[in-house]
Coordinates of C-alpha atoms in Angstrom, one line a residue:
M1 CA 0.1 0.1 -0.1
E2 CA 1.0 3.3 -0.8
K3 CA 2.6 5.7 1.9
I4 CA 0.9 8.5 3.9
R5 CA 2.6 11.7 2.4
A6 CA 2.5 14.4 5.3
A7 CA 2.9 18.0 4.6
V8 CA 3.9 20.0 8.5
V9 CA 2.0 23.0 8.9
G10 CA 4.4 25.3 11.6
F11 CA 8.1 24.8 11.7
G12 CA 8.2 25.8 15.5
G13 CA 9.4 23.9 18.6
M14 CA 6.7 20.6 18.0
G15 CA 6.8 21.4 14.3
R16 CA 10.3 20.7 14.5
Q17 CA 9.8 17.7 16.2
Y18 CA 7.4 16.3 14.4
V19 CA 9.3 17.0 11.0
Q20 CA 12.5 15.5 12.3
M21 CA 10.3 12.2 13.7
L22 CA 8.9 11.9 9.8
D23 CA 12.2 12.0 8.3
N24 CA 13.8 9.7 10.6
G25 CA 11.6 7.1 9.4
E26 CA 10.1 6.5 12.8
I27 CA 6.5 6.2 11.3
D28 CA 6.2 3.0 9.5
G29 CA 3.7 4.2 6.4
M30 CA 4.4 7.8 6.5
V31 CA 6.7 9.8 5.0
L32 CA 7.8 13.5 5.1
A33 CA 6.5 15.4 1.7
G34 CA 6.2 19.3 3.2
V35 CA 6.9 22.0 5.5
C36 CA 5.0 24.8 5.5
C37 CA 6.5 27.9 7.3
R38 CA 6.2 31.5 7.1
N39 CA 9.7 32.5 8.1
E40 CA 12.5 33.2 5.9
K41 CA 15.4 31.9 8.1
G42 CA 13.2 28.3 8.9
Q43 CA 12.5 28.1 5.0
N44 CA 16.2 28.2 4.6
E45 CA 16.8 25.8 7.5
I46 CA 14.1 23.0 5.9
R47 CA 16.2 23.4 2.8
T48 CA 19.2 22.5 4.0
A49 CA 18.4 19.9 6.7
Y50 CA 15.8 18.2 4.4
P51 CA 16.5 18.5 0.8
G52 CA 13.9 17.0 -2.0
V53 CA 11.2 18.2 0.7
S54 CA 8.6 20.7 -0.2
V55 CA 8.9 24.0 1.4
Y56 CA 5.6 26.4 1.7
P57 CA 6.0 30.0 2.6
N58 CA 2.3 30.2 3.6
V59 CA -1.0 27.5 3.7
E60 CA -2.0 29.1 0.6
A61 CA 0.7 28.0 -1.3
M62 CA 0.7 24.7 0.3
F63 CA -2.9 23.7 -0.6
G64 CA -1.9 25.3 -3.9
C65 CA 0.1 22.4 -4.0
K66 CA -2.1 19.8 -2.5
D67 CA -1.2 16.9 -4.8
E68 CA 2.0 16.7 -3.3
F69 CA 0.6 15.7 -0.3
D70 CA -2.2 13.4 1.4
A71 CA -2.4 14.8 4.9
A72 CA -1.8 17.9 7.1
V73 CA 0.0 18.0 10.4
V74 CA -1.4 21.3 11.7
V75 CA 1.2 23.1 14.6
T76 CA 0.4 26.6 14.3
P77 CA -0.9 28.8 17.3
H78 CA -3.9 27.3 18.4
A79 CA -6.3 30.2 17.0
T80 CA -5.5 29.2 13.5
H81 CA -6.2 25.5 14.1
V82 CA -10.0 25.9 12.8
E83 CA -9.2 27.8 9.9
I84 CA -6.2 25.7 8.3
G85 CA -8.1 22.4 9.3
K86 CA -11.4 24.0 7.4
M87 CA -8.7 24.7 4.2
A88 CA -7.3 21.1 4.7
A89 CA -10.9 19.7 4.5
A90 CA -11.6 21.7 1.6
A91 CA -8.8 20.5 -0.3
G92 CA -9.6 16.6 0.7
K93 CA -6.8 16.3 3.0
H94 CA -6.7 14.3 6.5
I95 CA -5.8 16.5 9.1
L96 CA -3.7 15.5 12.0
L97 CA -4.2 18.4 15.0
D98 CA -2.2 19.7 17.7
K99 CA -4.1 20.6 20.8
P100 CA -6.2 22.3 21.4
A101 CA -8.8 21.7 18.5
G102 CA -9.7 24.9 18.6
I103 CA -10.6 28.1 20.6
S104 CA -14.5 27.6 21.1
T105 CA -16.9 24.5 20.8
K106 CA -18.7 26.9 18.2
E107 CA -15.6 26.7 15.8
V108 CA -14.5 23.1 16.6
K109 CA -18.1 21.9 15.6
E110 CA -17.6 24.0 12.5
L111 CA -14.5 22.2 11.8
L112 CA -16.0 18.8 12.7
D113 CA -18.6 19.4 10.3
A114 CA -16.3 20.4 7.4
A115 CA -14.3 17.4 7.7
E116 CA -17.3 14.8 7.7
R117 CA -18.7 16.6 4.5
A118 CA -15.6 16.3 2.8
G119 CA -14.9 12.5 3.7
V120 CA -11.1 13.2 5.4
S121 CA -10.0 12.2 8.8
L122 CA -9.5 14.3 11.6
G123 CA -7.2 13.3 14.4
M124 CA -5.7 14.5 17.6
I125 CA -2.0 14.7 18.8
F126 CA -3.1 13.8 22.4
N127 CA -0.2 12.3 23.1
T128 CA -0.3 12.0 27.0
R129 CA -2.9 9.6 27.1
M130 CA -0.8 7.5 25.0
N131 CA 1.4 6.9 28.5
R132 CA 1.5 3.5 29.6
V133 CA 0.6 4.7 32.9
F134 CA -2.4 5.7 31.9
F135 CA -3.3 3.2 29.5
R136 CA -3.4 0.9 32.7
A137 CA -5.4 3.0 34.9
K138 CA -8.0 2.9 32.2
E139 CA -7.9 -0.8 32.1
M140 CA -8.5 -1.2 35.2
I141 CA -11.2 1.4 35.5
E142 CA -13.2 -0.5 32.5
R143 CA -12.5 -3.8 34.3
G144 CA -13.9 -3.0 37.4
E145 CA -10.5 -3.1 39.8
L146 CA -11.5 0.3 41.7
G147 CA -15.2 -0.7 41.7
R148 CA -17.8 2.4 41.5
L149 CA -15.8 5.8 41.2
N150 CA -16.4 8.1 43.9
R151 CA -13.4 10.8 43.9
A152 CA -10.8 11.7 41.6
V153 CA -8.5 14.8 42.4
W154 CA -5.9 15.6 40.0
I155 CA -3.3 18.5 41.3
S156 CA -0.7 19.6 37.9
N157 CA 1.0 22.7 38.9
I158 CA 4.2 21.3 36.9
W159 CA 3.9 24.5 34.1
F160 CA 5.8 27.2 35.4
R161 CA 6.2 30.0 33.4
T162 CA 7.9 33.5 33.9
P163 CA 7.1 37.0 32.1
A164 CA 9.9 35.9 29.4
Y165 CA 7.4 33.2 28.0
H166 CA 4.5 35.0 28.1
N167 CA 6.3 38.1 26.3
S168 CA 7.9 35.5 23.7
A169 CA 4.9 36.1 21.1
S170 CA 2.5 38.7 20.9
W171 CA -0.3 36.4 20.8
R172 CA 0.8 34.6 23.7
S173 CA -1.1 34.9 27.4
T174 CA -3.7 37.1 25.6
W175 CA -7.7 36.7 25.3
A176 CA -7.3 38.0 21.7
G177 CA -4.3 36.2 20.4
E178 CA -4.4 32.5 22.6
H179 CA -8.2 33.3 23.6
G180 CA -7.1 31.9 27.2
G181 CA -4.1 30.5 28.9
L182 CA -3.6 27.6 31.5
L183 CA -6.9 26.0 30.7
I184 CA -6.9 26.2 26.6
N185 CA -3.2 25.5 26.4
Q186 CA -1.1 23.8 29.1
S187 CA -4.0 21.8 30.5
Q188 CA -5.4 20.6 27.6
H189 CA -3.6 17.3 27.5
F190 CA -4.6 16.3 31.0
L191 CA -8.1 17.8 30.6
D192 CA -8.1 15.2 27.6
V193 CA -6.9 12.1 29.6
W194 CA -9.9 13.2 32.7
Q195 CA -12.5 13.1 30.1
W196 CA -11.1 9.8 28.3
L197 CA -10.8 8.0 31.6
F198 CA -13.8 9.2 33.5
G199 CA -16.1 10.4 30.6
M200 CA -17.4 14.1 30.2
P201 CA -18.9 15.1 33.4
D202 CA -22.4 16.4 33.5
H203 CA -21.7 20.0 35.7
V204 CA -18.7 22.2 36.4
L205 CA -18.0 24.8 38.8
A206 CA -14.8 26.6 38.8
T207 CA -12.6 29.5 40.0
V208 CA -10.3 30.6 37.3
E209 CA -7.7 33.2 38.4
C210 CA -6.3 35.8 35.7
G211 CA -2.9 37.3 36.1
K212 CA -2.4 36.1 39.7
Y213 CA 1.3 35.3 39.0
S214 CA 2.3 37.6 36.1
D215 CA 1.0 40.9 34.4
I216 CA -1.3 39.1 32.1
T217 CA -4.7 38.9 31.2
V218 CA -5.4 35.5 31.2
D219 CA -5.8 32.3 33.4
D220 CA -2.4 31.1 35.1
S221 CA -4.5 29.4 38.2
M222 CA -7.7 27.4 38.6
D223 CA -9.9 25.1 40.6
V224 CA -12.2 23.1 38.9
Q225 CA -15.0 20.8 40.6
F226 CA -16.7 18.3 38.1
F227 CA -19.8 16.7 39.0
Y228 CA -21.3 13.7 37.4
D229 CA -24.9 12.3 37.6
N230 CA -23.6 9.0 38.6
G231 CA -22.1 10.3 41.7
L232 CA -18.5 10.7 40.5
H233 CA -17.2 14.0 42.1
G234 CA -13.9 15.1 40.5
T235 CA -11.7 18.1 41.4
F236 CA -8.6 19.3 39.1
I237 CA -6.1 22.2 40.3
A238 CA -3.5 23.6 38.2
S239 CA -0.9 26.8 38.2
S240 CA 1.5 28.1 36.5
G241 CA 3.1 30.3 39.1
E242 CA 4.4 27.6 41.8
Y243 CA 7.3 25.8 42.0
P244 CA 8.2 23.4 42.7
G245 CA 5.1 21.6 41.6
V246 CA 3.3 18.2 41.7
N247 CA 1.4 15.9 39.1
R248 CA -0.7 13.4 41.2
L249 CA -4.3 12.2 40.1
E250 CA -5.8 10.2 42.8
I251 CA -9.1 7.7 42.3
W252 CA -11.1 6.4 44.9
G253 CA -13.3 3.9 43.9
T254 CA -15.5 1.2 46.2
K255 CA -12.5 -1.2 45.8
G256 CA -9.7 1.2 47.0
R257 CA -7.5 4.1 46.0
L258 CA -5.4 4.4 43.0
C259 CA -2.6 7.2 42.6
I260 CA -0.7 7.9 39.5
E261 CA 2.9 10.1 40.6
D262 CA 4.2 12.4 37.9
S263 CA 2.6 10.3 35.0
S264 CA 5.2 7.5 35.4
R265 CA 4.1 5.6 38.7
I266 CA 0.8 4.1 39.7
L267 CA 0.6 3.2 43.6
F268 CA -2.6 1.1 44.1
D269 CA -4.3 0.8 47.5
E270 CA -6.9 -2.1 47.2
N271 CA -9.8 -3.3 49.8
V272 CA -9.6 -6.6 50.4
V273 CA -13.7 -6.2 50.3
S274 CA -15.2 -3.4 48.8
T275 CA -16.3 -0.5 50.9
D276 CA -20.2 -1.2 50.1
E277 CA -19.6 -4.7 51.1
F278 CA -17.7 -3.9 54.1
S279 CA -20.5 -1.7 55.6
S280 CA -23.2 -3.8 54.9
R281 CA -21.4 -6.4 57.2
N282 CA -19.5 -4.7 59.7
Q283 CA -20.5 -4.2 63.4
E284 CA -17.7 -2.3 64.8
I285 CA -18.6 1.6 65.4
Y286 CA -15.0 2.6 63.8
G287 CA -14.5 -0.3 61.8
M288 CA -11.8 -0.1 58.9
P289 CA -11.5 -2.4 55.8
E290 CA -8.6 -4.2 55.3
H291 CA -6.3 -3.2 52.3
H292 CA -3.1 -3.4 50.4
A293 CA -0.6 -1.1 48.9
R294 CA 1.5 -2.2 46.2
E295 CA 3.0 -0.5 42.9
I296 CA 1.8 -1.6 40.0
T297 CA 4.3 -2.3 37.5
V298 CA 3.8 -1.3 33.8
E299 CA 5.8 -2.7 30.9
K300 CA 6.5 -1.0 27.7
R301 CA 4.4 -2.1 25.0
G302 CA 5.4 -0.7 21.5
A303 CA 5.3 2.8 20.6
E304 CA 4.0 5.5 23.0
G305 CA 3.5 9.4 23.2
Y306 CA 3.8 11.0 19.7
Q307 CA 4.9 8.2 18.0
K308 CA 2.3 6.1 18.7
I309 CA -0.5 8.9 17.9
F310 CA 1.2 9.6 14.2
Q311 CA 1.6 5.6 13.7
N312 CA -2.3 5.2 14.8
F313 CA -3.1 8.1 12.4
T314 CA -1.2 6.6 9.7
D315 CA -2.5 2.8 10.4
H316 CA -6.2 4.1 10.4
L317 CA -5.7 6.0 6.8
R318 CA -4.2 2.9 5.4
Y319 CA -5.8 0.0 6.9
G320 CA -9.1 1.2 8.6
E321 CA -7.5 0.9 12.3
P322 CA -9.8 3.3 14.4
L323 CA -8.4 6.7 15.7
L324 CA -6.9 6.8 19.4
A325 CA -7.6 10.4 19.7
T326 CA -10.4 11.7 17.7
G327 CA -11.9 15.1 16.2
E328 CA -14.8 14.4 19.0
D329 CA -12.2 14.1 21.6
G330 CA -10.7 17.4 20.7
L331 CA -14.8 19.2 21.0
R332 CA -14.3 17.3 24.6
G333 CA -11.2 18.8 25.7
V334 CA -12.4 22.3 24.5
M335 CA -15.7 21.9 26.0
I336 CA -14.5 21.3 29.5
A337 CA -12.3 24.5 29.3
N338 CA -15.0 26.5 27.4
G339 CA -17.1 25.4 30.5
A340 CA -14.8 25.9 33.3
Y341 CA -14.5 29.8 31.8
L342 CA -18.2 30.3 31.6
S343 CA -18.8 28.8 35.3
S344 CA -16.2 31.1 36.8
W345 CA -17.4 34.1 34.5
L346 CA -20.7 33.7 35.5
K347 CA -19.9 32.5 39.1
K348 CA -22.3 29.2 39.3
K349 CA -21.8 25.9 38.0
V350 CA -22.6 25.4 34.4
D351 CA -24.1 22.2 32.8
F352 CA -22.5 20.2 29.8
P353 CA -22.7 20.5 26.7
I354 CA -22.5 24.1 27.0
D355 CA -24.1 27.0 25.4
D356 CA -22.1 27.5 22.6
E357 CA -23.2 30.4 21.6
R358 CA -23.1 32.1 24.7
Y359 CA -19.4 31.2 25.5
A360 CA -18.4 32.6 22.0
A361 CA -20.1 35.9 22.7
M362 CA -18.6 36.3 26.3
L363 CA -15.0 35.0 25.0
E364 CA -15.0 37.9 22.1
E365 CA -16.0 40.6 24.9
K366 CA -12.7 39.6 27.2
A367 CA -11.2 40.4 23.7
A368 CA -12.6 43.3 23.1
E369 CA -11.8 44.8 26.7
E370 CA -8.3 43.8 26.6
R371 CA -7.7 45.8 22.8
R372 CA -9.7 48.9 24.8
A373 CA -7.2 48.6 27.7
G374 CA -4.5 48.5 24.8
K375 CA -3.1 45.0 26.2

């Protein structure tokens, strides 16, 4: 079967990584056909490092040469993701999109519709869910090893950022340019893992703080509560102004507690009998279930991270393998972020799915306020 020819749109930090991965032949069945880069210095770098690969100065030129590639890998500032994705769909090209899928549920739904109408595939680069530790946690949840889930708490304040970062680009850390901060940017991978493990919440109540640690207009701290009609209650805490930070996900079910440390270790406090069963039988006033703590070893099974996402996308196009991270997953991640913003702005609990139009209007007002203030 013919190999998939990929054109990478964007040659920044992650774009460079994807270009090198493809050029190294790390993805079976996918080759690097072209790179779109607006910067002349970057264009010259591509020509020198990757001779024979097409170089496009802009997306218009790239899609003008649409016969040269089969799929577009979009790694641009995220406010441009939907626009470029729509152009790819209109050109009949498959789309592999870096996070987030877009800035609002309204526009992401437009992209999903465009891809469906064009009959092209849309995948997301949600590499964090490809981590073997999260894969094992998902297996344990689905097998019922934790019993009925009651509570999940994720503390993720590992995103320390200085003013140098916030000032590194004119669009960064602004409502008008980036359309948000910590929620729509750094936290997207973990929010994706959250909904992948537990499903979409039914309601959200959030406190989102803007400019708490740096002189920026967007969010750099958040405390988000997720409510599920099945009884699960979740708390997600993140910050880009605290150091040193922790990355810890704890899950309590009727059969014990699962703790994932630094996305690399799984600790399981397993109850000998479930709390439900123990409570129904126990006659002691302060009786406690017996439990045993152990670390779960998770062996590597094939490709992980970015390589696994790209390989799966390639195998999907060549052999029909189901996508591991779909455009619908991208929509869910954006919806969680939009819902948390909306809850914080309205100072009340918000139901999912959110009101797309209301969020888009409030987001535009945030950007307008920023522009009026000369930010």
